[in-house]
CSV table of C-alpha atoms in Angstrom, one decimal:
chain,number,residue,atom,x,y,z
A,175,MET,CA,2.9,17.7,4.3
A,176,ARG,CA,3.2,14.6,6.2
A,177,ARG,CA,5.1,11.6,4.8
A,178,LEU,CA,3.5,8.0,4.9
A,179,SER,CA,4.7,5.6,7.7
A,180,LEU,CA,5.7,2.1,6.8
A,181,ALA,CA,2.1,0.7,8.2
A,182,LEU,CA,0.2,2.9,6.8
A,183,LEU,CA,2.0,2.2,3.3
A,184,ILE,CA,1.3,-1.3,3.7
A,185,ALA,CA,-2.2,-0.9,4.6
A,186,ILE,CA,-2.6,1.2,1.1
A,187,GLY,CA,-0.9,-1.9,-0.4
A,188,ALA,CA,-3.2,-4.5,0.7
A,189,ALA,CA,-5.9,-2.6,-0.3
A,190,LEU,CA,-4.7,-2.5,-3.6
A,191,PRO,CA,-3.3,-6.1,-4.3
A,192,ALA,CA,-2.8,-5.9,-7.8
A,193,LEU,CA,-0.3,-2.8,-7.4
A,194,ALA,CA,1.4,-4.7,-4.1
A,195,HIS,CA,4.8,-6.0,-5.6
A,196,PRO,CA,7.4,-4.7,-3.4
A,197,HIS,CA,7.8,-1.1,-3.1
A,198,VAL,CA,9.9,-1.5,0.5
A,199,TRP,CA,12.8,-3.8,0.7
A,200,ILE,CA,14.6,-4.9,3.7
A,201,ASP,CA,17.7,-6.8,4.4
A,202,ALA,CA,17.6,-8.3,8.0
A,203,VAL,CA,19.4,-10.4,10.3
A,204,VAL,CA,18.5,-12.6,12.9
A,205,THR,CA,19.8,-13.4,16.0
A,206,PHE,CA,17.9,-16.6,18.1
A,207,VAL,CA,18.6,-15.7,21.6
A,208,PHE,CA,18.8,-19.0,23.4
A,209,LYS,CA,18.5,-19.4,27.6
A,210,ASP,CA,18.9,-23.3,29.2
A,211,GLY,CA,18.5,-24.8,25.8
A,212,ARG,CA,15.4,-23.0,25.0
A,213,ILE,CA,14.8,-20.2,22.1
A,214,VAL,CA,13.5,-17.1,24.6
A,215,ALA,CA,13.8,-14.4,21.9
A,216,ILE,CA,14.6,-13.6,18.2
A,217,ARG,CA,16.6,-10.1,17.8
A,218,GLN,CA,16.3,-8.5,14.4
A,219,ASP,CA,18.3,-5.7,12.4
A,220,TRP,CA,16.3,-4.4,9.2
A,221,THR,CA,18.1,-2.6,6.9
A,222,PHE,CA,16.0,-0.6,4.5
A,223,ASP,CA,16.2,0.3,1.0
A,224,GLU,CA,17.8,3.8,0.3
A,225,MET,CA,14.5,5.3,-0.9
A,226,PHE,CA,12.5,4.4,1.9
A,227,GLY,CA,14.9,4.9,4.6
A,228,ASP,CA,15.8,8.5,3.2
A,229,ALA,CA,11.9,9.2,3.8
A,230,ILE,CA,11.7,7.9,7.1
A,231,VAL,CA,15.0,9.8,8.0
A,232,GLY,CA,13.8,12.9,6.5
A,233,GLN,CA,10.6,12.4,9.0
A,234,PHE,CA,11.9,11.8,11.9
A,235,ASP,CA,15.4,13.0,12.0
A,236,THR,CA,14.0,16.6,12.8
A,237,ASN,CA,17.5,18.2,13.7
A,238,LYS,CA,19.1,16.5,10.5
A,239,ASP,CA,21.9,15.2,12.4
A,240,LYS,CA,21.5,11.5,11.0
A,241,LYS,CA,21.2,10.2,14.3
A,242,PHE,CA,18.0,9.6,16.5
A,243,ASP,CA,18.0,11.2,19.9
A,244,THR,CA,15.4,10.3,22.7
A,245,LYS,CA,12.6,12.4,21.4
A,246,GLU,CA,13.3,11.4,17.7
A,247,LEU,CA,13.3,8.0,18.6
A,248,ALA,CA,10.1,7.9,20.4
A,249,ALA,CA,8.4,10.1,17.7
A,250,LEU,CA,9.8,7.1,15.0
A,251,GLU,CA,8.9,4.5,17.2
A,252,GLN,CA,5.4,5.6,17.5
A,253,GLY,CA,4.9,6.9,13.9
A,254,ALA,CA,6.8,4.0,11.9
A,255,PHE,CA,7.1,1.1,13.8
A,256,ALA,CA,4.3,0.4,16.8
A,257,ASN,CA,1.8,-0.1,14.1
A,258,LEU,CA,3.6,-3.1,12.7
A,259,ARG,CA,2.4,-5.2,15.4
A,260,GLU,CA,-1.1,-5.4,13.4
A,261,PHE,CA,1.3,-7.0,10.7
A,262,ASP,CA,3.3,-9.3,13.6
A,263,TYR,CA,6.2,-7.3,12.7
A,264,PHE,CA,6.5,-9.6,9.6
A,265,SER,CA,7.8,-11.9,12.1
A,266,HIS,CA,6.0,-15.4,11.7
A,267,LEU,CA,7.4,-18.1,14.2
A,268,SER,CA,5.6,-22.2,14.3
A,269,VAL,CA,7.0,-25.2,15.3
A,270,ASP,CA,6.0,-28.2,13.7
A,271,ASP,CA,3.8,-25.5,11.3
A,272,LYS,CA,1.8,-24.5,14.4
A,273,ALA,CA,1.8,-20.8,15.1
A,274,VAL,CA,3.6,-19.5,18.3
A,275,PRO,CA,2.4,-16.0,19.2
A,276,THR,CA,4.9,-13.6,20.4
A,277,LYS,CA,4.8,-10.5,22.7
A,278,ALA,CA,5.1,-6.9,22.1
A,279,VAL,CA,8.5,-5.8,20.8
A,280,GLN,CA,11.4,-5.1,23.3
A,281,GLY,CA,14.3,-2.3,22.8
A,282,PHE,CA,13.4,-0.7,19.7
A,283,ALA,CA,16.6,1.3,18.3
A,284,ALA,CA,17.1,2.8,15.3
A,285,ARG,CA,20.2,4.2,13.3
A,286,VAL,CA,21.7,5.6,10.4
A,287,GLU,CA,24.8,3.2,9.3
A,288,LYS,CA,26.3,3.5,6.1
A,289,GLY,CA,23.8,5.9,4.8
A,290,ARG,CA,20.8,3.7,5.2
A,291,LEU,CA,18.1,3.3,7.8
A,292,VAL,CA,18.5,0.5,10.3
A,293,TYR,CA,15.8,-0.8,13.1
A,294,SER,CA,16.9,-3.3,15.9
A,295,PHE,CA,14.4,-4.5,18.2
A,296,THR,CA,13.6,-8.3,20.2
A,297,LEU,CA,10.8,-10.2,19.9
A,298,PRO,CA,10.4,-12.1,23.5
A,299,VAL,CA,9.3,-15.7,23.2
A,300,GLU,CA,7.7,-17.0,26.0
A,301,PRO,CA,7.8,-19.3,27.6
A,302,GLY,CA,10.4,-20.6,25.0
A,303,ILE,CA,11.0,-23.2,22.6
A,304,ASP,CA,12.9,-26.1,22.6
A,305,PRO,CA,14.3,-26.3,18.9
A,306,SER,CA,15.0,-30.2,19.5
A,307,LYS,CA,11.7,-31.0,20.1
A,308,GLY,CA,10.1,-29.7,16.8
A,309,ARG,CA,10.5,-28.5,13.4
A,310,VAL,CA,11.2,-24.5,14.3
A,311,ALA,CA,10.6,-22.1,11.1
A,312,LEU,CA,10.9,-18.1,11.1
A,313,GLY,CA,9.1,-16.5,8.1
A,314,LEU,CA,9.8,-12.8,7.3
A,315,TYR,CA,7.4,-11.6,5.2
A,316,ASP,CA,4.6,-9.2,4.9
A,317,PRO,CA,1.4,-11.1,3.5
A,318,SER,CA,0.6,-8.3,1.1
A,319,TYR,CA,4.2,-8.4,-0.7
A,320,PHE,CA,4.2,-4.6,-0.3
A,321,VAL,CA,7.4,-5.0,1.7
A,322,ASP,CA,9.7,-7.4,0.6
A,323,VAL,CA,12.0,-8.9,3.6
A,324,GLN,CA,15.5,-11.0,2.8
A,325,THR,CA,17.7,-12.5,5.1
A,326,GLY,CA,20.7,-13.4,3.1
A,327,GLY,CA,20.8,-17.0,3.7
A,328,ARG,CA,22.6,-18.6,6.6
A,329,ALA,CA,25.0,-15.4,6.7
A,330,GLY,CA,21.6,-13.4,7.9
A,331,VAL,CA,21.3,-15.9,10.9
A,332,LYS,CA,23.1,-15.8,14.2
A,333,TYR,CA,22.5,-17.6,17.5
A,334,GLU,CA,23.3,-16.2,21.2
A,335,GLY,CA,23.6,-18.1,24.4
A,336,VAL,CA,23.1,-21.4,22.4
A,337,GLY,CA,26.2,-23.1,24.6
A,338,THR,CA,27.0,-26.6,23.1
A,339,MET,CA,23.9,-27.4,21.3
A,340,ASP,CA,24.5,-27.7,17.5
A,341,CYS,CA,22.1,-25.4,15.6
A,342,ARG,CA,22.1,-24.9,11.9
A,343,SER,CA,19.5,-23.2,9.7
A,344,ASP,CA,18.3,-23.7,6.3
A,345,LEU,CA,16.3,-20.9,4.1
A,346,ALA,CA,13.7,-22.5,1.7
A,347,GLU,CA,10.2,-21.2,0.3
A,348,ASN,CA,7.5,-22.6,2.5
A,349,THR,CA,5.0,-24.0,0.0
A,350,ARG,CA,2.3,-24.5,2.5
A,351,LYS,CA,1.8,-20.7,3.0
A,352,PRO,CA,1.3,-18.8,-0.1
A,353,ILE,CA,1.1,-15.1,0.0
A,354,PHE,CA,-0.3,-12.3,-2.0
A,355,GLY,CA,-3.1,-14.3,-3.5
A,356,GLY,CA,-1.0,-17.6,-3.9
A,357,GLN,CA,1.3,-16.0,-6.1
A,358,VAL,CA,4.4,-16.1,-3.7
A,359,PHE,CA,5.9,-18.5,-1.4
A,360,PRO,CA,7.4,-16.8,1.5
A,361,MET,CA,10.9,-17.7,2.4
A,362,GLU,CA,11.5,-19.0,6.0
A,363,ILE,CA,14.2,-19.8,8.3
A,364,PHE,CA,14.0,-23.6,9.4
A,365,LEU,CA,16.3,-24.1,12.4
A,366,THR,CA,17.5,-27.5,13.4
A,367,CYS,CA,19.3,-27.8,16.8
A,368,ARG,CA,20.9,-30.9,18.3
A,369,ALA,CA,21.7,-31.5,22.0
A,370,PRO,CA,25.0,-32.6,22.5
């Protein structure tokens, strides 16, 4: 019997909102990637809860070595990740509350680390955002609240290529974007950067 993929589980959760409290949990680490003072990509590492992760590893690690070879990784990406595009990869980027669309994911990888499934991927941001010119926010959430994504506060936010720019992040509920029928306010990372 084929196991359910994450996207299919989410679709089921969206169809059953009364039952859609979180069933999958993700601990995320976010890296804002800078070039010439602009955010050009957002790299993410998602560590899944053991139950969901074990189900995905059991389905796609066909040789049971707790690693994903090229063929297994391609099957995992196609069967349990690529269709998350429909859900914006749970990544909602905005500047001054105006949504910033992101392109297709690059560099998808998966691994088992300390017994837990980890996805890694990068969302390009084109043409890039100057974070000193507006209020940058990144919400990591599933609007159906079937999946709960946590970033662990400032410890879960990193910067690469920031140069001399001074950046800091704050994690707070965004009360202007209620989800799950207005019952939940998603957490967002609010980024503040200042040029030297």
